Amino acid sequence: MTEVVAKMMSLWPEIALGVGAVLCLMLGLWPSAQVRRQTVWLAGASIIVAGVLAYMKGISPRFASPDATVGFGLTMTLFIKVATAVIGFLLLLVAAQLPDSHPQIAAADLPSGGITPSKTDPAIIFRGEFFAFFLLSLAGVMLVAEADDLVWLFLALELVSLPTYVMVAISRSKSVAQEAAVKYFFLGALAVAIFLYGFTLIYGATGVTRFADIRQFASMYPPR
């Protein structure tokens, strides 16, 4: 089994969440409101599948790892993935009850000028993109746990943060949500700049980006 194939096999939970996010986007645009209401169930099923895949990989002898286990016979990476799936499912149960994830048409939400939105508008009846971005953010958390390279870690962190900007600002009719999204965006941009500065310092000192190579380089120069 080559390194690329082995790495792809370890990303099945993230692939399941990515596929679920795409399906949630498609389902959120369905003409039938009854079908759009199933988006939350699809998101929940995607999280369960991702958690099961992570756990099955952890207990499978085919993917046995010499790394020390931290609980339930799982390595730290797989334990974080399973914990992410469990916590994500619980958060989904809470998010499914939020009016912002599936708002109803209200007089205050109607646009000015006497224009009445269509009752079949998925952006008004049910926001499937909310759950799609939620799944993408969870996939980013799992990719952070799987990261073994500085570039991979940076991209995974961006996949965690960028969807959350949209989820914060999804209540477009609320000025508080818009203000929070703008503040969150600038704070995230500052954090990204600090991360990149630190990554460039590490790469400039070591000339490598893989964590194993960085650890090997650091072992050659023990602290005095």
Coordinates of C-alpha atoms in Angstrom, one line a residue:
M1 CA 0.0 0.0 0.0
T2 CA 1.6 3.2 -1.2
E3 CA 1.7 6.3 1.0
V4 CA -0.8 8.2 -1.1
V5 CA -3.3 5.3 -1.0
A6 CA -2.8 4.9 2.7
K7 CA -3.4 8.6 3.2
M8 CA -6.6 8.5 1.1
M9 CA -7.9 5.5 3.1
S10 CA -7.4 7.5 6.3
L11 CA -9.6 10.3 5.0
W12 CA -12.8 8.4 4.5
P13 CA -14.5 10.2 7.5
E14 CA -13.7 13.6 5.9
I15 CA -14.8 12.3 2.5
A16 CA -18.2 11.3 4.0
L17 CA -18.6 14.7 5.5
G18 CA -17.7 16.4 2.2
V19 CA -20.2 14.3 0.3
G20 CA -22.8 15.0 2.9
A21 CA -22.2 18.7 2.6
V22 CA -22.7 18.6 -1.2
L23 CA -25.9 16.6 -0.8
C24 CA -27.1 19.1 1.8
L25 CA -26.6 22.0 -0.6
M26 CA -28.4 20.1 -3.4
L27 CA -31.2 19.1 -1.1
G28 CA -31.6 22.7 0.2
L29 CA -32.4 23.8 -3.4
W30 CA -35.1 21.2 -3.9
P31 CA -38.4 22.6 -5.1
S32 CA -40.4 20.6 -2.5
A33 CA -40.4 22.0 1.0
Q34 CA -41.0 18.5 2.4
V35 CA -37.7 17.3 0.8
R36 CA -35.8 20.4 2.0
R37 CA -36.8 19.6 5.6
Q38 CA -34.8 16.3 5.4
T39 CA -31.6 18.3 5.2
V40 CA -30.9 18.0 8.9
W41 CA -31.4 14.3 8.8
L42 CA -29.0 14.0 5.9
A43 CA -26.4 16.0 7.9
G44 CA -26.9 13.8 11.0
A45 CA -26.5 10.7 8.9
S46 CA -23.3 12.0 7.4
I47 CA -21.8 12.7 10.8
I48 CA -22.8 9.3 12.1
V49 CA -21.2 7.6 9.0
A50 CA -18.0 9.7 9.5
G51 CA -17.8 8.7 13.2
V52 CA -18.4 5.0 12.4
L53 CA -15.7 5.0 9.7
A54 CA -13.2 6.6 12.0
Y55 CA -13.9 4.1 14.8
M56 CA -13.8 1.1 12.4
K57 CA -10.5 2.2 11.1
G58 CA -9.2 2.4 14.6
I59 CA -10.2 -1.1 15.6
S60 CA -9.3 -2.7 12.2
P61 CA -6.0 -4.7 12.3
R62 CA -5.4 -3.8 8.7
F63 CA -4.7 -0.2 9.8
A64 CA -3.0 -1.0 13.0
S65 CA -0.7 1.7 14.2
P66 CA 2.3 1.6 16.5
D67 CA 1.2 4.8 18.1
A68 CA 0.0 4.7 21.7
T69 CA -3.7 4.5 22.2
V70 CA -5.5 7.1 24.3
G71 CA -8.9 5.5 24.7
F72 CA -11.2 2.8 23.3
G73 CA -8.3 1.3 21.5
L74 CA -7.9 4.4 19.3
T75 CA -4.9 6.5 18.5
M76 CA -5.0 10.2 19.3
T77 CA -5.9 11.1 15.8
L78 CA -8.8 8.7 15.5
F79 CA -10.0 9.5 19.0
I80 CA -10.2 13.2 18.1
K81 CA -12.1 12.3 14.9
V82 CA -14.7 10.1 16.8
A83 CA -15.0 12.8 19.5
T84 CA -15.6 15.4 16.8
A85 CA -18.3 13.3 15.3
V86 CA -20.0 12.8 18.6
I87 CA -19.8 16.5 19.6
G88 CA -20.8 17.6 16.1
F89 CA -23.9 15.4 16.2
L90 CA -24.9 16.9 19.6
L91 CA -24.4 20.4 18.2
L92 CA -26.5 19.5 15.2
L93 CA -29.4 18.6 17.4
V94 CA -29.1 22.1 18.9
A95 CA -28.7 23.8 15.6
A96 CA -31.7 22.0 14.2
Q97 CA -33.8 23.9 16.7
L98 CA -32.4 27.3 15.8
P99 CA -34.8 29.5 13.8
D100 CA -31.9 30.9 11.8
S101 CA -31.2 27.4 10.3
H102 CA -34.7 27.1 9.0
P103 CA -36.4 30.5 9.3
Q104 CA -40.1 31.1 8.7
I105 CA -41.3 34.0 6.6
A106 CA -42.0 37.0 8.9
A107 CA -43.2 40.5 8.2
A108 CA -39.9 42.0 9.4
D109 CA -38.0 39.8 7.0
L110 CA -39.8 41.0 3.9
P111 CA -37.8 43.2 1.6
S112 CA -38.8 46.8 1.1
G113 CA -40.6 47.9 -2.0
G114 CA -43.6 45.7 -1.6
I115 CA -41.8 42.6 -3.1
T116 CA -42.9 39.4 -1.5
P117 CA -40.4 36.5 -1.6
S118 CA -41.5 33.2 -3.1
K119 CA -42.8 30.7 -0.7
T120 CA -40.6 28.1 -2.4
D121 CA -37.4 30.1 -1.9
P122 CA -35.1 27.7 -0.1
A123 CA -33.1 30.6 1.4
I124 CA -36.3 31.7 3.2
I125 CA -38.0 28.4 4.0
F126 CA -34.9 26.2 4.9
R127 CA -31.3 27.1 4.7
G128 CA -29.6 23.9 3.6
E129 CA -26.2 25.7 3.2
F130 CA -26.2 26.2 7.0
F131 CA -25.9 22.4 7.5
A132 CA -23.5 22.1 4.6
F133 CA -21.1 24.6 6.0
F134 CA -21.5 22.9 9.4
L135 CA -20.3 19.6 7.9
L136 CA -17.4 21.2 6.2
S137 CA -16.3 22.8 9.4
L138 CA -16.4 19.4 11.1
A139 CA -14.4 17.9 8.2
G140 CA -11.8 20.7 8.8
V141 CA -11.5 19.7 12.5
M142 CA -10.9 16.1 11.5
L143 CA -8.3 17.2 9.0
V144 CA -6.5 19.2 11.7
A145 CA -6.2 16.0 13.7
E146 CA -4.9 14.1 10.6
A147 CA -2.4 16.8 9.6
D148 CA 1.3 15.8 9.5
D149 CA 2.5 18.8 7.5
L150 CA 2.5 22.6 8.0
V151 CA 0.7 23.3 4.7
W152 CA -1.9 20.6 5.5
L153 CA -2.5 22.1 8.9
F154 CA -3.0 25.6 7.6
L155 CA -5.5 24.5 4.9
A156 CA -7.4 22.4 7.5
L157 CA -7.6 25.3 9.9
E158 CA -9.0 27.5 7.1
L159 CA -11.6 24.8 6.4
V160 CA -12.6 25.0 10.0
S161 CA -12.8 28.8 10.2
L162 CA -14.2 29.9 6.8
P163 CA -17.5 28.0 7.0
T164 CA -18.1 29.4 10.5
Y165 CA -17.9 32.9 9.2
V166 CA -20.9 32.1 7.0
M167 CA -22.8 30.4 9.7
V168 CA -22.3 33.4 12.0
A169 CA -23.5 35.8 9.3
I170 CA -26.3 33.6 8.0
S171 CA -29.0 35.7 9.8
R172 CA -28.8 38.5 7.3
S173 CA -31.8 40.2 8.8
K174 CA -30.1 40.7 12.1
S175 CA -27.6 43.5 12.5
V176 CA -26.0 41.7 15.5
A177 CA -25.1 38.7 13.4
Q178 CA -23.6 40.9 10.7
E179 CA -21.5 42.7 13.2
A180 CA -20.4 39.5 14.8
A181 CA -19.4 38.1 11.4
V182 CA -17.3 41.1 10.5
K183 CA -15.5 41.1 13.9
Y184 CA -15.0 37.3 13.6
F185 CA -13.6 37.7 10.1
F186 CA -11.0 40.3 11.1
L187 CA -10.0 38.4 14.2
G188 CA -9.6 35.3 12.0
A189 CA -7.5 37.2 9.5
L190 CA -5.3 38.4 12.3
A191 CA -4.9 34.8 13.6
V192 CA -4.1 33.5 10.0
A193 CA -1.4 36.2 9.7
I194 CA 0.2 35.1 13.0
F195 CA 0.0 31.4 12.0
L196 CA 1.6 32.1 8.7
Y197 CA 4.4 34.1 10.3
G198 CA 5.1 31.3 12.7
F199 CA 5.0 28.7 9.9
T200 CA 7.5 30.7 7.8
L201 CA 9.9 31.0 10.8
I202 CA 9.8 27.2 11.2
Y203 CA 10.2 26.5 7.5
G204 CA 13.0 29.1 7.3
A205 CA 14.9 27.5 10.2
T206 CA 14.4 23.9 9.2
G207 CA 13.7 23.9 5.4
V208 CA 11.0 21.3 5.8
T209 CA 7.3 21.3 6.4
R210 CA 6.5 17.7 7.6
F211 CA 6.2 17.4 11.4
A212 CA 8.4 14.2 11.4
D213 CA 11.2 16.0 9.7
I214 CA 10.8 19.1 11.9
R215 CA 11.0 16.8 15.0
Q216 CA 14.1 15.1 13.6
F217 CA 15.7 18.5 12.9
A218 CA 14.9 19.7 16.4
S219 CA 16.5 16.5 17.9
M220 CA 19.8 17.4 16.3
Y221 CA 19.9 20.6 18.2
P222 CA 18.8 19.9 21.8
P223 CA 18.2 22.8 24.1
R224 CA 21.2 23.8 26.2

